[in-house]
Every structure is written in C-alpha cells, then in structure tokens.
PDB file of C-alpha atoms in Angstrom:
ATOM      1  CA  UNK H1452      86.017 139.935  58.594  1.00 65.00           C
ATOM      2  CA  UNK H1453      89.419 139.083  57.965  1.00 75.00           C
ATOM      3  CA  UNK H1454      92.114 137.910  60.343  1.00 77.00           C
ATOM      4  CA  UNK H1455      95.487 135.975  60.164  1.00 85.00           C
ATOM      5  CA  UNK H1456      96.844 133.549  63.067  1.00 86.00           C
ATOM      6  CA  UNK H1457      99.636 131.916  63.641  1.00 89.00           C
ATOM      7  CA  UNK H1458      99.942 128.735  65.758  1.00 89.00           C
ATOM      8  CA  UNK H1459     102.481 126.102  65.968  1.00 90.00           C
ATOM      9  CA  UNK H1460     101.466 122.983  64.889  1.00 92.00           C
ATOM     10  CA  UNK H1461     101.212 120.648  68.068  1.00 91.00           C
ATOM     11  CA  UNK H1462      99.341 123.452  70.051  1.00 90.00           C
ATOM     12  CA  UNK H1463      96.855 123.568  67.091  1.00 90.00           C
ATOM     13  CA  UNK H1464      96.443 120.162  66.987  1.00 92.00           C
ATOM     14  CA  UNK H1465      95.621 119.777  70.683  1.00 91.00           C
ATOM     15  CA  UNK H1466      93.359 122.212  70.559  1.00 91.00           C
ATOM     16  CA  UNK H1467      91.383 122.293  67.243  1.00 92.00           C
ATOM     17  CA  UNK H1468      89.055 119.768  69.305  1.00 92.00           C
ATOM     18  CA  UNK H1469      87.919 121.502  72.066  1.00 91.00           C
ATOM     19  CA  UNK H1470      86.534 123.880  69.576  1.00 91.00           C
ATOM     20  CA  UNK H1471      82.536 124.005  69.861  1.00 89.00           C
ATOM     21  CA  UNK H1472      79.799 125.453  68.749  1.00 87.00           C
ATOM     22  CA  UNK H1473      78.226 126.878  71.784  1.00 84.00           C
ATOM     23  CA  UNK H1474      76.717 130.481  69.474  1.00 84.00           C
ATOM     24  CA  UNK H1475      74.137 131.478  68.418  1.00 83.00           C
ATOM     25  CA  UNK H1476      74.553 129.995  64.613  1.00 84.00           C
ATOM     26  CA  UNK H1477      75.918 126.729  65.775  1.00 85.00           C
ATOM     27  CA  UNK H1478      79.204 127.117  63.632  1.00 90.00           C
ATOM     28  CA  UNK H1479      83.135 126.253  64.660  1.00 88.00           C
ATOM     29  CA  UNK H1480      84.562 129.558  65.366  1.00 88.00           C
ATOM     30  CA  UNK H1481      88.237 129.244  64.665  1.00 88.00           C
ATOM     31  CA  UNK H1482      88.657 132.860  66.715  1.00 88.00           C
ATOM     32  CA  UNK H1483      87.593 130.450  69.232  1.00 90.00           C
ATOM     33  CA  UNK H1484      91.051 129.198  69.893  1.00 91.00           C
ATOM     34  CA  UNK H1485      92.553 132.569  71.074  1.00 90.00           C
ATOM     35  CA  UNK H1486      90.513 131.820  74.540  1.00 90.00           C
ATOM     36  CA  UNK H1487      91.272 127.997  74.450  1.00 91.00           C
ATOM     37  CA  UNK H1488      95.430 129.291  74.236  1.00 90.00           C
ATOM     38  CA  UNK H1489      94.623 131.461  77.143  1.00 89.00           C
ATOM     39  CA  UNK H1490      93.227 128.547  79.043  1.00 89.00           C
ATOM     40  CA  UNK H1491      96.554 126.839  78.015  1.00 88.00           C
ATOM     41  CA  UNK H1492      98.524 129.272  79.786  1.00 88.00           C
ATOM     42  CA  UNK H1493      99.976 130.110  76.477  1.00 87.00           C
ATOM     43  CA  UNK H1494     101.017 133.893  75.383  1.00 89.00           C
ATOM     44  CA  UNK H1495      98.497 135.648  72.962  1.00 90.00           C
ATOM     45  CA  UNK H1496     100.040 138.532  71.009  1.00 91.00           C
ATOM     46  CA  UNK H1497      98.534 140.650  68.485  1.00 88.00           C
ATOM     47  CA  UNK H1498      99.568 143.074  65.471  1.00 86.00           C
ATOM     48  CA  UNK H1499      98.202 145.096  63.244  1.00 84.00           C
ATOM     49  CA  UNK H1500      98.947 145.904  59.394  1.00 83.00           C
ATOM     50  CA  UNK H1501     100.585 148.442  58.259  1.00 83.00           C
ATOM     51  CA  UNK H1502      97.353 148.854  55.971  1.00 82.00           C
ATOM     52  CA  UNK H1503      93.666 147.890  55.906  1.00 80.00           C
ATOM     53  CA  UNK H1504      94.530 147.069  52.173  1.00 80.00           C
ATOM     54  CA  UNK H1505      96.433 143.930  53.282  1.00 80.00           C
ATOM     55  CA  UNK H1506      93.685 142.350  54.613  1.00 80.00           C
ATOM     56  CA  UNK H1507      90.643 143.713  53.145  1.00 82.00           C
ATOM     57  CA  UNK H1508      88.089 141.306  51.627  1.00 82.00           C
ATOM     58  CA  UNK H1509      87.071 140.478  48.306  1.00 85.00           C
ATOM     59  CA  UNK H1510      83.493 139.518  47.451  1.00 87.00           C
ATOM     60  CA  UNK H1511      82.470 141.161  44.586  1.00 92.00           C
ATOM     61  CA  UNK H1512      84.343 142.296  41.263  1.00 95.00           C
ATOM     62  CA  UNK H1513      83.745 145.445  42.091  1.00 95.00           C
ATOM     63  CA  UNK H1514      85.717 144.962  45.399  1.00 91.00           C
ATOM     64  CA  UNK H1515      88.496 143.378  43.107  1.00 92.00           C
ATOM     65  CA  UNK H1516      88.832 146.139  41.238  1.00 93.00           C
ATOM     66  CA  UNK H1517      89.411 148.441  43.945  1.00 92.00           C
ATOM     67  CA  UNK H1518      91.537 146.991  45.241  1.00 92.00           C
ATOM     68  CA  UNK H1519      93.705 146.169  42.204  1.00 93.00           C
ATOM     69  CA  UNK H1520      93.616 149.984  41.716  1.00 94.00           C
ATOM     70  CA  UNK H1521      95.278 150.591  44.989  1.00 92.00           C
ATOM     71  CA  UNK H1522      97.704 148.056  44.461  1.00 93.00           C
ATOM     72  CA  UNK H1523      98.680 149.768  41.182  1.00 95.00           C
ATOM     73  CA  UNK H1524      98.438 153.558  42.929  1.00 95.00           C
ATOM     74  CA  UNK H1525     101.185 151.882  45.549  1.00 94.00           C
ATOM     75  CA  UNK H1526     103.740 150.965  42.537  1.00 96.00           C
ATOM     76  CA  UNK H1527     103.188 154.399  40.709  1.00 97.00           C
ATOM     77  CA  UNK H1528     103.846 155.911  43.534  1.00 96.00           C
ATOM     78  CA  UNK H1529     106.772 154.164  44.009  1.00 96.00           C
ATOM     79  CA  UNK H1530     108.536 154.193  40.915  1.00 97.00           C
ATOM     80  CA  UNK H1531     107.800 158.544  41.382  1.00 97.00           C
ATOM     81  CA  UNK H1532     109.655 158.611  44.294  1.00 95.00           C
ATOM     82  CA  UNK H1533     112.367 157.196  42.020  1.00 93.00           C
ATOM     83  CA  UNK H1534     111.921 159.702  39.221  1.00 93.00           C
ATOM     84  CA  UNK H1535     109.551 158.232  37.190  1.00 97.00           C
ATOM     85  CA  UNK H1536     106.951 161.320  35.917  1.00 98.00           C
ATOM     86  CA  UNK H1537     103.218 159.709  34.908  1.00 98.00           C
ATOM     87  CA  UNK H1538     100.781 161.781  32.795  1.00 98.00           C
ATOM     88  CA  UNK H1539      97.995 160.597  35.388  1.00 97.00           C
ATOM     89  CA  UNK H1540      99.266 157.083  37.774  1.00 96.00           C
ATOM     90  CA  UNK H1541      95.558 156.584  37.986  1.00 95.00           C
ATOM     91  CA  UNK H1542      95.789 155.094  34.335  1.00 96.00           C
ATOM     92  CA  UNK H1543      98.942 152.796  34.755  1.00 95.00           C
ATOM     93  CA  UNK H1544      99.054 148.898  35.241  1.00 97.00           C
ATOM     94  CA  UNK H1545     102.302 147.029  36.105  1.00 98.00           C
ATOM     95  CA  UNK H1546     101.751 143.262  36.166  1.00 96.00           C
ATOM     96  CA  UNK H1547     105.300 142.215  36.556  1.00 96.00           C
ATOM     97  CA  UNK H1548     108.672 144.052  37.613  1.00 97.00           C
ATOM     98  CA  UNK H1549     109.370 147.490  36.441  1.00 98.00           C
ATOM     99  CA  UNK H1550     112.533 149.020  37.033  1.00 97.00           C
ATOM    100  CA  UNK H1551     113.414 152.505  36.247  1.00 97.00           C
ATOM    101  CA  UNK H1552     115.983 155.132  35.629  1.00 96.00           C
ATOM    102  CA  UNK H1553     115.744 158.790  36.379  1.00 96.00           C
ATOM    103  CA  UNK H1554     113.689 161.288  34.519  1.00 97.00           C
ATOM    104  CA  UNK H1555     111.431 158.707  33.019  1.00 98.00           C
ATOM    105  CA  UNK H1556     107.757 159.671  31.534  1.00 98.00           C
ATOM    106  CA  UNK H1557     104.989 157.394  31.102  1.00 98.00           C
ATOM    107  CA  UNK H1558     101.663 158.369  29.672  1.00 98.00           C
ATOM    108  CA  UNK H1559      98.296 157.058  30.135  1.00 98.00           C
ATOM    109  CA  UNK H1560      97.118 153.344  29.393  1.00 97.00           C
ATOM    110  CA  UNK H1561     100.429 152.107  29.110  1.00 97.00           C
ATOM    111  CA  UNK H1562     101.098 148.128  30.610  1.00 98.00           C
ATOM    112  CA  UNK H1563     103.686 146.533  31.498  1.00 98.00           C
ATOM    113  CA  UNK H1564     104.208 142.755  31.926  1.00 98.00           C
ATOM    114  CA  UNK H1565     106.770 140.393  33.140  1.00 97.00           C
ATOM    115  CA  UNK H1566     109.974 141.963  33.782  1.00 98.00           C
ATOM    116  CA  UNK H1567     110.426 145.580  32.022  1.00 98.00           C
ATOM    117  CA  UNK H1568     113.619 147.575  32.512  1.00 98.00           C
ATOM    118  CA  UNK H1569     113.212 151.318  31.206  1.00 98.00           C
ATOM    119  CA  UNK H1570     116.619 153.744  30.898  1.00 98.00           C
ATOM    120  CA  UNK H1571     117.116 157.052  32.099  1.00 98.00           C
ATOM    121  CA  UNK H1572     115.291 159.934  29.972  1.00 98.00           C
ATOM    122  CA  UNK H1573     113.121 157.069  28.190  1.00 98.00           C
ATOM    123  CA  UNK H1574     109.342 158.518  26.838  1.00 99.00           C
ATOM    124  CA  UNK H1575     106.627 155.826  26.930  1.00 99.00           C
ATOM    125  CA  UNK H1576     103.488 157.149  24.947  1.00 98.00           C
ATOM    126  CA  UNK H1577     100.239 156.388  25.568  1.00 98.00           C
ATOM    127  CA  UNK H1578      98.402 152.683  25.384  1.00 98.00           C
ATOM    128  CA  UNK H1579     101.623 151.100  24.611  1.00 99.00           C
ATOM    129  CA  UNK H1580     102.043 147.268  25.613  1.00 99.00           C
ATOM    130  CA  UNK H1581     105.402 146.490  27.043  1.00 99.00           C
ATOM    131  CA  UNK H1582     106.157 142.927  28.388  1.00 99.00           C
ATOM    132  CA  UNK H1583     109.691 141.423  28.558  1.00 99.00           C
ATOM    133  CA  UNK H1584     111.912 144.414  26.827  1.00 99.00           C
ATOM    134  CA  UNK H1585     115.103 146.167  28.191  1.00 98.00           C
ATOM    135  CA  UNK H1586     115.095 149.269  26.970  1.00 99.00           C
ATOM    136  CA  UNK H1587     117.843 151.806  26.877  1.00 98.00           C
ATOM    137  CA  UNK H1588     118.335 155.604  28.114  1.00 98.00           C
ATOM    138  CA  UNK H1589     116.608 158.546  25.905  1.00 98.00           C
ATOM    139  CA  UNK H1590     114.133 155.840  24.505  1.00 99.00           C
ATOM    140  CA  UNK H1591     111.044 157.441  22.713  1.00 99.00           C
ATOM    141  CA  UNK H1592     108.177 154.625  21.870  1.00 99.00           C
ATOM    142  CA  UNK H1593     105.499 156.674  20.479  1.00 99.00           C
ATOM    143  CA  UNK H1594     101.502 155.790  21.201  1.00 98.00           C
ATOM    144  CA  UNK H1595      99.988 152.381  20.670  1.00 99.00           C
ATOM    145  CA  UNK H1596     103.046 150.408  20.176  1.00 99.00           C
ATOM    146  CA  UNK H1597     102.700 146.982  21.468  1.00 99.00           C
ATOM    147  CA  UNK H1598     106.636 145.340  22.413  1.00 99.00           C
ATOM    148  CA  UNK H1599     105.444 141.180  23.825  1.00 98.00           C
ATOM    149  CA  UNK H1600     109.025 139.648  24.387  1.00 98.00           C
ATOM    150  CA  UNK H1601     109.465 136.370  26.070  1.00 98.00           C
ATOM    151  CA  UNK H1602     111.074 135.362  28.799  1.00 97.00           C
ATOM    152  CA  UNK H1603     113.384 133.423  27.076  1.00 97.00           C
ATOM    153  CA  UNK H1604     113.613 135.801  23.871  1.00 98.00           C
ATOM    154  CA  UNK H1605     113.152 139.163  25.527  1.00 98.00           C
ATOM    155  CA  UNK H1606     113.270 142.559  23.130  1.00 99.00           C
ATOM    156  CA  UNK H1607     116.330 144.708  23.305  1.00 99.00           C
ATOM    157  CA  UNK H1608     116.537 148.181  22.479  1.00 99.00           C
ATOM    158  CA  UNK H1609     119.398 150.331  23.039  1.00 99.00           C
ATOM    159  CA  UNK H1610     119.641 154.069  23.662  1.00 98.00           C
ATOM    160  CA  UNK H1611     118.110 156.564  21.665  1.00 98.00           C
ATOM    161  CA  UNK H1612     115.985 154.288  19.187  1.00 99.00           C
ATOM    162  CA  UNK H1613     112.703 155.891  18.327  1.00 99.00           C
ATOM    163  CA  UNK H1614     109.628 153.418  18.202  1.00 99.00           C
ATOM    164  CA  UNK H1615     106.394 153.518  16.687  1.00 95.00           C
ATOM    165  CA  UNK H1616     103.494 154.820  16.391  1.00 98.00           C
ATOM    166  CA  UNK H1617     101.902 151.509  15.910  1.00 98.00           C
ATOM    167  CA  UNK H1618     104.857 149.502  15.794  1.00 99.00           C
ATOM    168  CA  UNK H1619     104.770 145.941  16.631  1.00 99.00           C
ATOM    169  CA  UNK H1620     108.248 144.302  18.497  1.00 99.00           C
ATOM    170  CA  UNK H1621     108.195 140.549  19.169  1.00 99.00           C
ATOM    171  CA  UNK H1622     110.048 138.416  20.907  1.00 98.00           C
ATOM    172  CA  UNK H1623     114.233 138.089  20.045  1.00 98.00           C
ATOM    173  CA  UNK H1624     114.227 141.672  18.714  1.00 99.00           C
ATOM    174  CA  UNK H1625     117.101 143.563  19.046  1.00 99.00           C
ATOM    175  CA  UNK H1626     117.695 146.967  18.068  1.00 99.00           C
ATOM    176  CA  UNK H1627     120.952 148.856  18.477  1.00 99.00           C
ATOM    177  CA  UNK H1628     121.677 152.942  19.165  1.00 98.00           C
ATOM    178  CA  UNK H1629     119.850 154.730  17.036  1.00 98.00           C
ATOM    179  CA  UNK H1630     117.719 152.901  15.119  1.00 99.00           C
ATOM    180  CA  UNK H1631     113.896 154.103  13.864  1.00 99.00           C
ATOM    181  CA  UNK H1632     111.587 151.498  13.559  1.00 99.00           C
ATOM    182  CA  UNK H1633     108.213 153.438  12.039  1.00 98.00           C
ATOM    183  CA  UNK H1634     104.450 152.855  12.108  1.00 98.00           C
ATOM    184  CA  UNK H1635     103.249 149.972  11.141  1.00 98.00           C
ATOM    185  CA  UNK H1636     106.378 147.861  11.172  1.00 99.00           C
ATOM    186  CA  UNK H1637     106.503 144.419  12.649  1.00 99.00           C
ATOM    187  CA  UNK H1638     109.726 142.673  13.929  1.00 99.00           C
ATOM    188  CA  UNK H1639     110.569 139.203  15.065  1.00 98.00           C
ATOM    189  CA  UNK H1640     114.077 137.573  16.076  1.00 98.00           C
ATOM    190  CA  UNK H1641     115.262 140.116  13.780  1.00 98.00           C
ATOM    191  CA  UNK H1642     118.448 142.484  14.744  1.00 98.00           C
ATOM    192  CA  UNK H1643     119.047 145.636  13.622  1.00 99.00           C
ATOM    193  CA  UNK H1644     122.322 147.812  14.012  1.00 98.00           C
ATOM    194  CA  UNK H1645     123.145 150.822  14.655  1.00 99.00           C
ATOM    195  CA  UNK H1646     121.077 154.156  12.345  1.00 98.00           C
ATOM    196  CA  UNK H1647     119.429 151.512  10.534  1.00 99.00           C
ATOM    197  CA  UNK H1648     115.767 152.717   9.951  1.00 98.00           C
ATOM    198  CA  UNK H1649     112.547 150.999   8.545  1.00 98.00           C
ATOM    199  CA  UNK H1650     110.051 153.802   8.894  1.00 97.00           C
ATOM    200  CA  UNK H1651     106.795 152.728   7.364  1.00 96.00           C
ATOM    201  CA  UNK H1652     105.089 149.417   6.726  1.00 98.00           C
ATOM    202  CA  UNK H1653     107.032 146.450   6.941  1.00 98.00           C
ATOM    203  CA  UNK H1654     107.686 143.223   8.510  1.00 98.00           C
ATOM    204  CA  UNK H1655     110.869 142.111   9.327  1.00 99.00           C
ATOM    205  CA  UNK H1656     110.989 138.462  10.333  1.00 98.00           C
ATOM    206  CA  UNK H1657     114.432 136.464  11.364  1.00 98.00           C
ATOM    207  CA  UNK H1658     116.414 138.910   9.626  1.00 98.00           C
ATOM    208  CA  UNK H1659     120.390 140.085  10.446  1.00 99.00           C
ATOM    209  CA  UNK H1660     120.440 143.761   9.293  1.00 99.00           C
ATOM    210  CA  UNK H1661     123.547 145.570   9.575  1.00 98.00           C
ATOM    211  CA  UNK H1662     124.097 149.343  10.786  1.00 99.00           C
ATOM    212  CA  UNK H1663     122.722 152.592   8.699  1.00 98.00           C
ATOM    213  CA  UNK H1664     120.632 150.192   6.632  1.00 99.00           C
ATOM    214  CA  UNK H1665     117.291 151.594   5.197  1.00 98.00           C
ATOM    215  CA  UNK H1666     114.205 149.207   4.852  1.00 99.00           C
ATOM    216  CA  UNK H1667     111.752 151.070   2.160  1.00 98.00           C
ATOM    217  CA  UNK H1668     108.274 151.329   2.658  1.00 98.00           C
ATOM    218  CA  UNK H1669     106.512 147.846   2.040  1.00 97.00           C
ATOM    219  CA  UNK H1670     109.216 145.795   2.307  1.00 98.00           C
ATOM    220  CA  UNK H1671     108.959 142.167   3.576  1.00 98.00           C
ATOM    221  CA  UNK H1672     111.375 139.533   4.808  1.00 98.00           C
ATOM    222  CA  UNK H1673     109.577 136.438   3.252  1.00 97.00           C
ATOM    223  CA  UNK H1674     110.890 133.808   6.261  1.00 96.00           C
ATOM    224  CA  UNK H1675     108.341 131.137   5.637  1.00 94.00           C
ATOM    225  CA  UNK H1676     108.244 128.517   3.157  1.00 94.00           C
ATOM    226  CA  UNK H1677     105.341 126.463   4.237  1.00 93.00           C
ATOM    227  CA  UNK H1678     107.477 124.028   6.421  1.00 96.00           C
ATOM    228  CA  UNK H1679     110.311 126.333   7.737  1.00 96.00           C
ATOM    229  CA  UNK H1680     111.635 129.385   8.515  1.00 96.00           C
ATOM    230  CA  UNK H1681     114.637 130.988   7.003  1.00 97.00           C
ATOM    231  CA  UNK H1682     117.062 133.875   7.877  1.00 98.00           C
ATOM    232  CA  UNK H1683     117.614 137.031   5.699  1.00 98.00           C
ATOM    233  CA  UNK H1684     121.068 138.643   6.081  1.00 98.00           C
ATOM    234  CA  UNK H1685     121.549 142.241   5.271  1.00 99.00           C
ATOM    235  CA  UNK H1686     124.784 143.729   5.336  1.00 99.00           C
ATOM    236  CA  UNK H1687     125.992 147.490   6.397  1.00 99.00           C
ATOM    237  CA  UNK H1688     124.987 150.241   4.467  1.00 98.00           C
ATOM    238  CA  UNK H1689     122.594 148.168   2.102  1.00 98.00           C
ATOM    239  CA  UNK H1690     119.075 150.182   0.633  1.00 98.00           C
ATOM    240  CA  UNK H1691     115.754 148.616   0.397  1.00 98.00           C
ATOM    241  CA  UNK H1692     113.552 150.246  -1.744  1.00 98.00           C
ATOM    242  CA  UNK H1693     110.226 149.898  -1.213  1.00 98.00           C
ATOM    243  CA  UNK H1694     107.831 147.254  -1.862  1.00 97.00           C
ATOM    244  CA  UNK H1695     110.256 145.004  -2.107  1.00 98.00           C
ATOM    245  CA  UNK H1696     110.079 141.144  -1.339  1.00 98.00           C
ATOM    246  CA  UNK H1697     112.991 139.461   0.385  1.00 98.00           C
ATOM    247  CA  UNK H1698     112.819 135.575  -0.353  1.00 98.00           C
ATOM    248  CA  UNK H1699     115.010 134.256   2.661  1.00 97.00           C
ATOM    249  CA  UNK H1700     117.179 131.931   3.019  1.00 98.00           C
ATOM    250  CA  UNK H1701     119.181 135.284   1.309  1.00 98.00           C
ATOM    251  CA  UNK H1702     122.096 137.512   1.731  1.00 98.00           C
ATOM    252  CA  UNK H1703     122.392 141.050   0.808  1.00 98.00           C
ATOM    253  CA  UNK H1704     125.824 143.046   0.658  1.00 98.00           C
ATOM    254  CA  UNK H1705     127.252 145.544   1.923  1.00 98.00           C
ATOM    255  CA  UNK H1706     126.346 149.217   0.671  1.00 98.00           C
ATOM    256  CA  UNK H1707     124.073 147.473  -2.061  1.00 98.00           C
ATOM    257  CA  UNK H1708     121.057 148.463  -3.512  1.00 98.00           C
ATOM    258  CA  UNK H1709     117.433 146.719  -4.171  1.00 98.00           C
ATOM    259  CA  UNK H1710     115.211 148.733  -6.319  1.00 97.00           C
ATOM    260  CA  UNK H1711     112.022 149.396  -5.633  1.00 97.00           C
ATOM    261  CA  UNK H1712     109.203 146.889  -6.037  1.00 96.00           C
ATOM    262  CA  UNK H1713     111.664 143.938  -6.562  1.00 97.00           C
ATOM    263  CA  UNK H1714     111.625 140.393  -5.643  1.00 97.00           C
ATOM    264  CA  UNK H1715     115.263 139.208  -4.600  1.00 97.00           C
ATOM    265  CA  UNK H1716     115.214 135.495  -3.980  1.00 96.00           C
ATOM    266  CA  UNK H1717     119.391 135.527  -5.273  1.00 97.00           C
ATOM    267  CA  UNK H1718     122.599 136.522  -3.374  1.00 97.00           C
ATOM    268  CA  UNK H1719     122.950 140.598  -4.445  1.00 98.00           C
ATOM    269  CA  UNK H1720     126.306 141.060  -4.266  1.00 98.00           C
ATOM    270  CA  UNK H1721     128.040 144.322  -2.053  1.00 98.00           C
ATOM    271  CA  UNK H1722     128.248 147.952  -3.956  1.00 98.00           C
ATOM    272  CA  UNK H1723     125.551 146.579  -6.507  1.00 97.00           C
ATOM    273  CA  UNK H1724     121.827 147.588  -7.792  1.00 98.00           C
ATOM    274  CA  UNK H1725     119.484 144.299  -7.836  1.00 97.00           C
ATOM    275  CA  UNK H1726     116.156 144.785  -9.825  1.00 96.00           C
ATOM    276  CA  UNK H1727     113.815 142.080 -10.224  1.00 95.00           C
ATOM    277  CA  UNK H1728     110.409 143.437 -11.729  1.00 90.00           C
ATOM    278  CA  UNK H1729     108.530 143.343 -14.895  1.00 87.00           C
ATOM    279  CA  UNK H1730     108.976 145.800 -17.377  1.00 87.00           C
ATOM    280  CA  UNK H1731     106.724 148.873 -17.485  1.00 87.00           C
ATOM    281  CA  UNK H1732     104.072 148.715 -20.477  1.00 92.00           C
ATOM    282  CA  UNK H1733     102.503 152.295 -22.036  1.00 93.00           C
ATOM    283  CA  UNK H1734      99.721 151.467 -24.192  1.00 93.00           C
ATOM    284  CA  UNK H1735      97.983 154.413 -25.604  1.00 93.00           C
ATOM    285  CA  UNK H1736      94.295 155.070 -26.322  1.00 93.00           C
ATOM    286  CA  UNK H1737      93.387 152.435 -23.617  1.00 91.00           C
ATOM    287  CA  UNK H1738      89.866 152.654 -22.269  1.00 90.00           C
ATOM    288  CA  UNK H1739      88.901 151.588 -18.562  1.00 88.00           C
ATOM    289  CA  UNK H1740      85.746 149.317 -19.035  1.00 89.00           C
ATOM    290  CA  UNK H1741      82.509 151.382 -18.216  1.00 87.00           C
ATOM    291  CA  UNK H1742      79.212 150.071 -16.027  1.00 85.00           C
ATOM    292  CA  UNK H1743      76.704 149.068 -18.274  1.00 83.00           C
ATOM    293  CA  UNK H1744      73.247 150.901 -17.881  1.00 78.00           C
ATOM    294  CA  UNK H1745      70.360 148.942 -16.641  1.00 77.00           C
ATOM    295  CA  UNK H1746      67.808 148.084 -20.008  1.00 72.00           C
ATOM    296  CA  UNK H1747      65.444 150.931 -20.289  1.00 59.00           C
ATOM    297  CA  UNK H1748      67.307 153.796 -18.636  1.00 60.00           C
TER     298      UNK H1748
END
C-alpha cells in the first residue's frame, strides 16, 4: 500500500512515541498516528490523486516498466493535443523536455533526451536518437540518425535541412537553412552554411564550411594530430571531390576546387583547382597472381 502524510514537525515529534505495536505482527504502524492526531484534538483531512499512477508501487521490473509506459503514454498524449502526429505513441520515449511546433510527425522508436526543441512541419523518422538539438521548422531527419548534443554544445539545425539516413550529429554542430547532410556522415563542432551538402560518407570534424559548399563522397577533415585538434576552414562556394583528405590546421577559398582523391595539407587559394595525388600508371600485359594448386591435383 502506498500513502503520503503530511505533519508538521513538532506534532510529529510529540507523537512519533506513543506509537506501539499493539497488532497482530508486532510492527510500528506509522498509519498509526492518524488516531493519535485525533486524540490530539487535531484536524485530519484527506485527498485523493488525481491518478492511481501517482502512487502506485513498484516491486518488480515488470511493475517498472509499466509504469514507465504510462508515464510516456501521458507525454505523447500531450504533445498530440499540441499537434504533434505519432506513427504509434506506444513506441515513443521522452527522457527530458520536448517542445513542439504544430504539424509535427514522429515515427516509431524515436528518443529524445535532455532538452529537444522540434519546429513546425519537422519529420522525425523512425529509431532516431535526439538529445540536446534545436531543430528548425520543415526539418526532415530520415531513419536511424542518432543527433547526442551537449548541454553545453547543443546541435543546431535550421529550417528545411534534410538529415540522414544514418547520419551521425555531435555535439557543437550547426547547420544552417538548407543544408543536406547524407548517410553515413559524421559531424562534430563543425558549421555548415546555408545549401551546403555532404551527402555520402564523410566525417566532418571542427570544420568552418561556408554556404552552397559540396563535401564529395569520402571526404575527411583530418582534425587530429596525435596531441591536438585543429580547425579546417572552407570558404563559400568551394567543391570537395571525393575521397579527399583535409589535413587541418587548413584553409580553403572561396569557389575553389579539390580534386578528387587528393590530400590538401596547403592553403588552396579562392577560384583555384588543388590536386594532390599520384600519377595514374597503365602497364600493359600485367597478370594478377593466380592460387597455386595443391601438389597432386
């Protein structure tokens, strides 16, 4: 059984006492003191909760559970009556704040920790992990994306940028109107402005990209040295091609262009083509080395 009193302090401690253990078991009864405060010539009031929930027990996981599950079914239902649309609320967990515009949709699986501000018109796909993020009106972040800001360093994104699938968002990233962040991309304290895309495969670490930037396929922001870590600056309108490694501390110019597979550890200056890869080799007649059959066969 579960039951709540309050008592004022001097009354409790004049009477905690006289408390016996005149039952059957022998034990203190702490119920024991409503009677004792009647004896006192002392007013007894009761109330009851708005719900059992509030004071049901918990002895089991099982019971835990349960009653996590209604606690959940109590915030989905809240956040509908403000215009949030859920695939099924039975598969939803908030473990922090969520606030809401209108017209929002969340699918199934989807968490949210800490404190999680979704826009008007934003799409959450399914299993996604969102702790820590503002994230702006007509947001799409497609299934099993995973955004873990910090408190301190929480992730930014503002309206209309399309996330994921499988995209990874750590803390201190920021991504302005627009921008496309792919599967399989990776982000941390990295900023990204406006139409700037990196669609496929990449990590972006500490790195100051400009607006309608393109990060190719492959391409990585090398921000660690061993000891510490270094920024990357890339300026508007710059192209990435693909598989191509950034060796920070670097700058890249405006409306320049890396080619594809390159290594830039040097300044590339704006409006220019940087290439930094070995020269291609054709050598004819060569012939791949064959498995050698076992003696006797």
């Amino acid at each position: 059984n579960t039951g709540v009193m309050c008592v004022g302090s001097d009354l409790l401690r004049q009477l905690l006492p006289k408390i016996g253990k005149n039952n059957a078991q022998e034990e203190y009864y702490l119920t024991d003191l409503i009677s004792l405060v009647r004896v006192e010539g002392k007013a007894v009031v009761t109330s009851a909760p708005a719900s059992w929930l509030e004071i049901e027990g918990i002895n089991t996981r099982a019971q835990l559970a349960a009653l996590e599950r209604a606690h959940q079914k109590r915030i989905a239902e809240s956040l509908m009556a403000e215009g949030v649309s859920f695939a099924d609320p039975a598969r939803f967990d908030c473990r922090g704040s969520l606030s809401t515009g209108t017209d929002v949709f969340i699918d199934i699986n989807s968490v949210f920790e800490g404190d999680v501000q979704l826009g008007s018109g934003a799409f959450i796909g399914p299993n996604c992990h969102i702790a820590n993020a503002s994230i702006g009106e007509g947001v799409v972040v497609k299934a099993n994306t995973v955004i873990e800001g910090t408190r301190d360093a929480p992730v930014m994104l503002a309206n209309d940028v399309q996330v994921g699938p499988f995209a990874r968002l750590r803390e201190g990233t920021r991504l302005a109107a627009g921008v496309r962040i792919g599967n399989f991309v990776e982000t941390k304290k990295s900023q990204l402005g406006a139409g700037s895309k990196a669609n496929h495969l990449a990590y972006l670490g500490d790195a100051d990209i400009g607006a309608g930037v393109n990060i190719g396929a492959g391409t990585i922001t090398c921000n660690y040295d061993g000891v510490n870590k270094h920024r990357t600056e890339i300026e508007d309108g710059a192209f990435i091609g693909s598989n191509s490694s950034l060796v920070a501390p670097l700058s890249i110019g405006k409306d320049a262009t890396v080619g594809a597979g390159s290594t830039i550890a040097k300044t590339v200056p704006p409006e220019s083509l940087s290439v930094a890869r070995g020269a291609q080799r054709n050598i004819q007649g060569w012939k791949r080395p064959q498995k050698k059959s076992p003696e006797g066969k």
